Short mmCIF file of C-alpha atoms in Angstrom, two decimals:
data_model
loop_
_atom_site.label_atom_id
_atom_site.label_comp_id
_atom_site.label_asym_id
_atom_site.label_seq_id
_atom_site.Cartn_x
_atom_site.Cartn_y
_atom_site.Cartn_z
CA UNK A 1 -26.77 15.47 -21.14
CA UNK A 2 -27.48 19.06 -21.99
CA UNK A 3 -25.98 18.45 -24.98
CA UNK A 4 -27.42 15.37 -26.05
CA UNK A 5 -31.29 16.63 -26.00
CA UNK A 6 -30.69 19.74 -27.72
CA UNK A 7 -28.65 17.57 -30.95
CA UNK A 8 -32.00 15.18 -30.31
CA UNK A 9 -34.41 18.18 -29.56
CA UNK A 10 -35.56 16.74 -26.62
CA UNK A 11 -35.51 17.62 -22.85
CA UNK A 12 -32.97 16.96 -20.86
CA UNK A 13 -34.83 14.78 -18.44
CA UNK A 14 -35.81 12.67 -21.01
CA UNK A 15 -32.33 11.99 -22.07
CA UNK A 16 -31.71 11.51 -18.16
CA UNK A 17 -34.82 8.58 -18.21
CA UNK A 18 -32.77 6.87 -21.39
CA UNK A 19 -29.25 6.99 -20.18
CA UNK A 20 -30.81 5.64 -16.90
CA UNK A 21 -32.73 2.60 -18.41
CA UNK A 22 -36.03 4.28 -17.06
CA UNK A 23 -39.35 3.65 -18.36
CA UNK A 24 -40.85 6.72 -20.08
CA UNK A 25 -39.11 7.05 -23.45
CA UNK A 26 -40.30 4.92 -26.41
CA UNK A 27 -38.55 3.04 -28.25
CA UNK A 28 -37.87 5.29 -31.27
CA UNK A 29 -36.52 7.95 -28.74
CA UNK A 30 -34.65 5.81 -26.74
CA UNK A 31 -32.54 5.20 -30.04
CA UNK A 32 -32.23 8.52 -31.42
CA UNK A 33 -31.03 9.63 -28.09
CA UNK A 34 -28.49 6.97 -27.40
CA UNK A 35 -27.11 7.54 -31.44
CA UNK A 36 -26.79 11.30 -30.08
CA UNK A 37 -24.63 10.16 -27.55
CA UNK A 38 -22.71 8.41 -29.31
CA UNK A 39 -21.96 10.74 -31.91
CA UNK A 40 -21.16 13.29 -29.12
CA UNK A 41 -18.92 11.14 -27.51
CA UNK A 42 -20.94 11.54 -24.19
CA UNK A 43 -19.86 9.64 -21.24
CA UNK A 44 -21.68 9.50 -17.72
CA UNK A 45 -19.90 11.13 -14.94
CA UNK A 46 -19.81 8.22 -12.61
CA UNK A 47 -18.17 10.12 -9.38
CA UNK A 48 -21.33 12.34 -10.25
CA UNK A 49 -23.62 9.88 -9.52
CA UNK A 50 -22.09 8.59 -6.82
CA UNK A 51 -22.40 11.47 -4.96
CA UNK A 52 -26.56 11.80 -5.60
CA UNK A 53 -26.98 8.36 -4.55
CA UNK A 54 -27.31 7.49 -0.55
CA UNK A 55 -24.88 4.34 -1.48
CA UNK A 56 -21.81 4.31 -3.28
CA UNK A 57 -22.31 0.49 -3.80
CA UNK A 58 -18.14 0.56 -4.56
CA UNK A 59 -15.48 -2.26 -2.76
CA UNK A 60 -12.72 -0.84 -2.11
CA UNK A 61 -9.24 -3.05 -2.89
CA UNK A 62 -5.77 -2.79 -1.36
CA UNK A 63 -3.70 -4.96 -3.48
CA UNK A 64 0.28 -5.07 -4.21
CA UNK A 65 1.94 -4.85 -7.70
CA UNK A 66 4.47 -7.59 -6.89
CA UNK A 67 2.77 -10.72 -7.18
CA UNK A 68 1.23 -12.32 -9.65
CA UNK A 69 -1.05 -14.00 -7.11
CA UNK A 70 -2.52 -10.46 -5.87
CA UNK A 71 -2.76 -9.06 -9.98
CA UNK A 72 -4.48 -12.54 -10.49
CA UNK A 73 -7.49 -12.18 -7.37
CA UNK A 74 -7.77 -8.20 -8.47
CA UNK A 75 -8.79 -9.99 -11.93
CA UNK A 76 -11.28 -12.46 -10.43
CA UNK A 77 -12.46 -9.35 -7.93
CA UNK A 78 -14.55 -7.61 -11.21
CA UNK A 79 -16.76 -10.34 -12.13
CA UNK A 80 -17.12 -11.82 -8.52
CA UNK A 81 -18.32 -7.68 -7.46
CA UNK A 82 -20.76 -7.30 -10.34
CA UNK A 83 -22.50 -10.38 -9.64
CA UNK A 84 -23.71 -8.84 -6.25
CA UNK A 85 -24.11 -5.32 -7.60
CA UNK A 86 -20.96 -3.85 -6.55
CA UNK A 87 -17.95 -1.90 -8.47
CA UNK A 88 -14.45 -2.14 -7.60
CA UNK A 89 -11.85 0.91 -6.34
CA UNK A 90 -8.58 -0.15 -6.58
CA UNK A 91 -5.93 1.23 -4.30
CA UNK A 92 -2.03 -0.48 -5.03
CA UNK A 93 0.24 -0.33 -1.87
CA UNK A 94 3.57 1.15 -3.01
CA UNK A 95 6.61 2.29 -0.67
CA UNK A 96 5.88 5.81 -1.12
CA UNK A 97 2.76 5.28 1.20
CA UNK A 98 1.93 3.22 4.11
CA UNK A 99 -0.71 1.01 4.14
CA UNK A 100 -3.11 3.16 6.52
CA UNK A 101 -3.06 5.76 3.79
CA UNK A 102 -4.04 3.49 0.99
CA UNK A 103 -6.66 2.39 3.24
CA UNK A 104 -7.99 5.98 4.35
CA UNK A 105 -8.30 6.99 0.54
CA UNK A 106 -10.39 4.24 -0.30
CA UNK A 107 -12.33 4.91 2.91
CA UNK A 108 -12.54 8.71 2.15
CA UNK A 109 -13.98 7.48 -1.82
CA UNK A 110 -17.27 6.52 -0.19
CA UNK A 111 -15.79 2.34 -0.49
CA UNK A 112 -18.70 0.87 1.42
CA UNK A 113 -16.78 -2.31 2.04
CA UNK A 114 -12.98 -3.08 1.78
CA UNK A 115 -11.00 -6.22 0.67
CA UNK A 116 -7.45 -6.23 1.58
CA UNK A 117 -5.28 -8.61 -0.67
CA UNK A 118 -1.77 -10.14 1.19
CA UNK A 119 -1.81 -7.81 3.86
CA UNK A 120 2.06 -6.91 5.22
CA UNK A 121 2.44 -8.67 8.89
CA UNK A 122 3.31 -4.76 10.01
CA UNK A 123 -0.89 -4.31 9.07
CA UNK A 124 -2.42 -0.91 10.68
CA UNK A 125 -2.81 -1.69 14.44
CA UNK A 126 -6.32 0.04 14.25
CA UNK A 127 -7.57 -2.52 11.61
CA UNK A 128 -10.58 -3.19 14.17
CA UNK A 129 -11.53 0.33 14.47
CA UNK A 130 -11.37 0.88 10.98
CA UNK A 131 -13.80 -2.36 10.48
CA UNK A 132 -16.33 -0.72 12.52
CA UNK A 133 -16.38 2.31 10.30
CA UNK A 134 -17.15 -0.46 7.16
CA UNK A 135 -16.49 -4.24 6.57
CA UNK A 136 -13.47 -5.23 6.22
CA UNK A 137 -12.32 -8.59 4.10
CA UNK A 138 -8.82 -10.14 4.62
CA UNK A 139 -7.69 -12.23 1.14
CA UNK A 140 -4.63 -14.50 1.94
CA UNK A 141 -4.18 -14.25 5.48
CA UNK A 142 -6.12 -13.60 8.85
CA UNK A 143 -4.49 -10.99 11.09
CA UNK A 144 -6.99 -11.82 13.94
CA UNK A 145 -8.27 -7.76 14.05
CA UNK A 146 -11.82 -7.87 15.50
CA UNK A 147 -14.62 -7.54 13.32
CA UNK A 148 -13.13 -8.25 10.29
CA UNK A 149 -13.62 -11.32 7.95
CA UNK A 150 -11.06 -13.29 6.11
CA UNK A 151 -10.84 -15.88 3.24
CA UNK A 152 -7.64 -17.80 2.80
CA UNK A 153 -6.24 -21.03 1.73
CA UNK A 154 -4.69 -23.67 4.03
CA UNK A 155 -1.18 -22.89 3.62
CA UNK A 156 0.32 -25.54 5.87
CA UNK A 157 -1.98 -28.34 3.84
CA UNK A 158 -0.72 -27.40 0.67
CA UNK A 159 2.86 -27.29 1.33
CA UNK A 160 2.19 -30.38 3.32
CA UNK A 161 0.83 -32.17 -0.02
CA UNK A 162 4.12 -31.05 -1.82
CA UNK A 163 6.10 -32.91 0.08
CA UNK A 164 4.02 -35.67 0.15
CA UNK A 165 4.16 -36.02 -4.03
CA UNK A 166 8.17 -35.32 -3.21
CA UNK A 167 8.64 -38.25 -0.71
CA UNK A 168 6.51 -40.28 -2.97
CA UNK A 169 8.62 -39.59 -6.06
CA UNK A 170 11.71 -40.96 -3.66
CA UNK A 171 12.90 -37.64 -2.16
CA UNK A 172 14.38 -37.61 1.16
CA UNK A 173 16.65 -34.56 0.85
CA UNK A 174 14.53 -31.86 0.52
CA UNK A 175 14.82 -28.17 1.63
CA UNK A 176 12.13 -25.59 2.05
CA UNK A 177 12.86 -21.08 1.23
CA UNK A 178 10.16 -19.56 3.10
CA UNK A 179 8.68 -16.43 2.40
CA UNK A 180 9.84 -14.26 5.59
CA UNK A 181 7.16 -12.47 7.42
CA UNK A 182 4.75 -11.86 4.24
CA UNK A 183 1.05 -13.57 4.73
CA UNK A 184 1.58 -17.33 4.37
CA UNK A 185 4.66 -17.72 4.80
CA UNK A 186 4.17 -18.80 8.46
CA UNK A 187 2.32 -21.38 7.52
CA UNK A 188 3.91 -22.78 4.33
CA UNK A 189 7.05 -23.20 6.55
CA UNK A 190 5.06 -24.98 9.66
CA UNK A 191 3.42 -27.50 6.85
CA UNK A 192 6.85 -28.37 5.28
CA UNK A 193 8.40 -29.11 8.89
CA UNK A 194 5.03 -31.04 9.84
CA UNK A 195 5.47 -33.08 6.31
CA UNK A 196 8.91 -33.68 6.96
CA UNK A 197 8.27 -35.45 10.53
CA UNK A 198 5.45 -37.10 9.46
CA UNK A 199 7.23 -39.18 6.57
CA UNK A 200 10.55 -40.08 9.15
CA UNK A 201 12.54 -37.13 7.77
CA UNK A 202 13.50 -34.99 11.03
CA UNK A 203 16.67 -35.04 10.38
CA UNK A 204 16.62 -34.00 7.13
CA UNK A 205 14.26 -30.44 7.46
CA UNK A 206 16.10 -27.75 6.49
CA UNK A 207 14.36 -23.82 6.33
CA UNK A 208 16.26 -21.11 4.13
CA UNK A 209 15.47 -18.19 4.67
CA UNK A 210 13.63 -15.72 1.59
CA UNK A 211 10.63 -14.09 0.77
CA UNK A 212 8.22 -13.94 -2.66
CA UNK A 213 10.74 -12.90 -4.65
CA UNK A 214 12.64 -14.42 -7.84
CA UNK A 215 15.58 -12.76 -6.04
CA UNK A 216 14.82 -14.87 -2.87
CA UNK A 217 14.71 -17.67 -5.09
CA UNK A 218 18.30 -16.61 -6.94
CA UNK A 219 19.72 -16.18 -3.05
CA UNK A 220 18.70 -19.75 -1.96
CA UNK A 221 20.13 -21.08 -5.00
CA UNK A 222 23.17 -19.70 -4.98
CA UNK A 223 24.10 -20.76 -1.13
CA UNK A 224 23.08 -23.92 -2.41
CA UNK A 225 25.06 -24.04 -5.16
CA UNK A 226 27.99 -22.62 -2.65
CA UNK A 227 27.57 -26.39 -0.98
CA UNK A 228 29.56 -29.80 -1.74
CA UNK A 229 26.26 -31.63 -2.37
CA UNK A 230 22.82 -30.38 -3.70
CA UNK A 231 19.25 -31.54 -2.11
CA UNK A 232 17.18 -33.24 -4.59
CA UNK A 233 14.09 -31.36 -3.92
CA UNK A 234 13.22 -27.64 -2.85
CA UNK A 235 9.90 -26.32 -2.02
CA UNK A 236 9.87 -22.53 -2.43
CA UNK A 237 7.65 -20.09 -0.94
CA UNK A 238 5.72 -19.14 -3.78
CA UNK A 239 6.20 -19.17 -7.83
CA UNK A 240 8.02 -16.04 -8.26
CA UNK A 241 10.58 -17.82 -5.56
CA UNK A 242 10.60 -21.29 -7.05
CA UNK A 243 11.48 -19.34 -11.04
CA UNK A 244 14.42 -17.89 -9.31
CA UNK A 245 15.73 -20.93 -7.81
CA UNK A 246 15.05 -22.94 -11.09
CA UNK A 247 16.85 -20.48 -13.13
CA UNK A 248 19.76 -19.75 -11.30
CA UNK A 249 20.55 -23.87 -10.86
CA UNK A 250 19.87 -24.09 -14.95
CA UNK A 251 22.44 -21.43 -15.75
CA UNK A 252 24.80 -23.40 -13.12
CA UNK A 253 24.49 -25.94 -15.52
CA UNK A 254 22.32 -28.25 -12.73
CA UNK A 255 19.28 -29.92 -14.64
CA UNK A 256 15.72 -29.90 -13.20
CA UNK A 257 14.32 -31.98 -12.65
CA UNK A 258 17.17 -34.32 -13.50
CA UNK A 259 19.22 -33.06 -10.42
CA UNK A 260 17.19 -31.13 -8.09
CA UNK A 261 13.21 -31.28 -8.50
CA UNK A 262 11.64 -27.98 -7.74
CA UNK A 263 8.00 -27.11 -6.38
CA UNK A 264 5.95 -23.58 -6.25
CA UNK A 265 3.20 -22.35 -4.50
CA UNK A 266 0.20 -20.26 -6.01
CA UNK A 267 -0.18 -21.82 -9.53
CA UNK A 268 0.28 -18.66 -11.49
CA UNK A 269 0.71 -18.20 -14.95
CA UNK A 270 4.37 -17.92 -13.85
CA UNK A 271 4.10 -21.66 -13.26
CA UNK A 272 2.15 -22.73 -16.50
CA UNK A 273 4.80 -20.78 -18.31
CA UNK A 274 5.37 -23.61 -21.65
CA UNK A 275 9.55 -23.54 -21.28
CA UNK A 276 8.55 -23.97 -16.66
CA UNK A 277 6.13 -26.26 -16.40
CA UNK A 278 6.54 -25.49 -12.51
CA UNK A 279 4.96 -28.07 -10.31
CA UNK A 280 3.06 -25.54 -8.08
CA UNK A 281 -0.02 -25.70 -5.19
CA UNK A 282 -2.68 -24.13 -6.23
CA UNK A 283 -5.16 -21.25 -5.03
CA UNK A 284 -8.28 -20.95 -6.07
CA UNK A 285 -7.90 -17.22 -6.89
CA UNK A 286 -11.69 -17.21 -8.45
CA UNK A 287 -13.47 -19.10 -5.58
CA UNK A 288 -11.29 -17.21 -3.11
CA UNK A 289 -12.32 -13.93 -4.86
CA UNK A 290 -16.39 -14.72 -5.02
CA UNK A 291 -16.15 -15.42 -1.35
CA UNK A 292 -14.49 -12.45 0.19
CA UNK A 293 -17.24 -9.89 -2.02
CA UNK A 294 -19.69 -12.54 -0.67
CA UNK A 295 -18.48 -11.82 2.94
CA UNK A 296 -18.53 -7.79 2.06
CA UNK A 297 -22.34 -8.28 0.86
CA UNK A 298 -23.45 -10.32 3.59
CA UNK A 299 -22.70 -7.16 5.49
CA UNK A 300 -23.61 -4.97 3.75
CA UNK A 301 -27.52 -5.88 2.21
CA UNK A 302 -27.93 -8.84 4.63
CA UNK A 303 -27.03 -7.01 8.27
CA UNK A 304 -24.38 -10.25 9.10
CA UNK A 305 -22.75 -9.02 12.16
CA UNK A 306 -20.56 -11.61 12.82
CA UNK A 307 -16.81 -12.75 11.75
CA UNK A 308 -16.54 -15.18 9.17
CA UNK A 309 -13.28 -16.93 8.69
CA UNK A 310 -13.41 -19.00 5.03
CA UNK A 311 -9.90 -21.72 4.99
CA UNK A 312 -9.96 -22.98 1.43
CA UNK A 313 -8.59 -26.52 0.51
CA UNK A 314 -5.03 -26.38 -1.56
CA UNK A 315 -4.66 -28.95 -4.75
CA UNK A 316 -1.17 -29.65 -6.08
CA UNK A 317 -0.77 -29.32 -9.66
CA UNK A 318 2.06 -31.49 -11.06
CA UNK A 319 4.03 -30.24 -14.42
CA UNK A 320 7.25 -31.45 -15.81
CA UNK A 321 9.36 -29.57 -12.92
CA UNK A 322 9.22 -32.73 -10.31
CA UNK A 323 10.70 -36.16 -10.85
CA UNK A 324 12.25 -38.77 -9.08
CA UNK A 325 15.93 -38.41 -7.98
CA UNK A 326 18.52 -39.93 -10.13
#
């Protein structure tokens, strides 16, 4: 700033009331000053600031790189944080940390507020004591710590409504790849069973065992392959899962959804992909994303002291990936 009034030949607390969008300046020196900086390249040390203000007014996010589902709600977390006056810090969990670290550096960056996206089921067994240091906001699943908050979809329903379009297509045959221990994955595999008894097919469930992963997906398919006689219908534990099933039974020469309809969960852009067309349940990544800041501010500026616990409702999108067995 030092620099900008003396190119302007003003003081430097007058550039300070312009870059600050204080009233003082007029309007012809509000111009020349911003021009100045400008030409000088000037940009305002935002860690700076921080630091002279008594609130950071920064969420801080714990996401991981591996799904598209957690890249998609980091996406939706911008807008959804400026709309209540808040910036984002974003801290990616990676195997060359644990997930208490990630969350101690975003603590230790002045984060007044955290939201935690997909949290592992192995989550930091203190989770309630660091919630009482600032508010915490679960995105995808609720580990049950005390004082948090948590905003996530109703898994079971929406795997629940896959099956339903499934048995309504004609399916009877149809096999579920979980997701493991990750956050949903629980659920997703409770609503498929539930589905499956509710339309007569007990004797027909059938869990394999995977994770979020188009490897997962690849595994499943392959032991499937491995087998006299295919289902006609998989449900897989997410999209990433569902692309590696679909692509290992295509290069197997099996044709989908001529022989084996196959159904995703999240609704990605994985799943709108033009040569997919993956029939997928969808999250509400924006809605989901508005809420859990929502939660954070409530806390924050409005002194909420309670837990709040958001379940969203699922919708099944159908694309060219389902159809009725031959």
């Amino acid at each position: 700033m030092a620099d900008v009034a003396a190119h302007v030949g003003v003081s430097r607390q007058l550039v300070s009331l312009v870059l600050g969008d204080r009233p003082g300046p007029s309007a012809r020196t509000r111009e020349r000053v911003l021009r100045a900086a400008e030409e000088l390249g000037y940009r305002a040390d935002t860690a700076a600031r921080m630091l002279r203000r008594a609130r950071s007014r920064q969420v801080g996010v714990l996401f991981g790189m591996g799904y598209p589902m957690d890249a998609h709600l980091v996406e939706e977390l911008y807008p959804a944080a400026a709309e209540q006056g808040y910036g984002l810090v974003l801290s990616a969990m990676a195997s060359t940390r644990s997930e208490r670290e990630a969350i101690d550096e975003l603590v230790g960056l002045r984060c007044e507020a955290l939201v935690l996206i997909g949290l592992s089921a192995e989550a930091p067994a203190d989770l309630a004591r660091v919630a009482e240091r600032v508010p915490v906001v679960e995105i995808g699943q609720r580990t049950g710590a005390g004082g948090t908050d948590s905003v996530r979809t109703a898994d079971a329903e929406g795997v629940r409504r896959a099956v339903t379009h499934l048995v309504g297509l004609g399916h009877r045959a149809i096999v579920h790849v979980d997701g493991g221990a990750l956050p949903g994955a629980a659920d997703r595999a409770r609503g498929y069973a539930e589905a499956m008894r509710e339309h007569g097919l007990d004797g027909c469930v059938e869990v394999l065992p995977g994770d979020y992963s188009e490897e997962a997906g690849a595994s499943a398919a392959r032991r499937l392959l491995a087998r006299d006689a295919l289902p006609t219908a998989v449900v897989a534990a997410n999209d990433l899962c569902a692309f590696g099933l679909l692509a290992t039974l295509v290069r197997a020469g099996v044709s989908v959804p001529g022989n084996v309809s196959v159904v995703g969960y999240d609704d990605s852009r994985t799943a709108r992909l033009s040569f997919l067309q993956l029939t997928s349940v969808r999250q509400d990544a924006a809605r989901m994303a508005r809420l859990a800041v929502r939660c954070a501010a409530e806390r924050l500026d409005e002194g909420r002291a309670e837990s709040r616990h958001l379940l969203l409702e699922p919708a099944l999108t159908v694309r060219g990936s389902t159809a009725p067995p031959r």
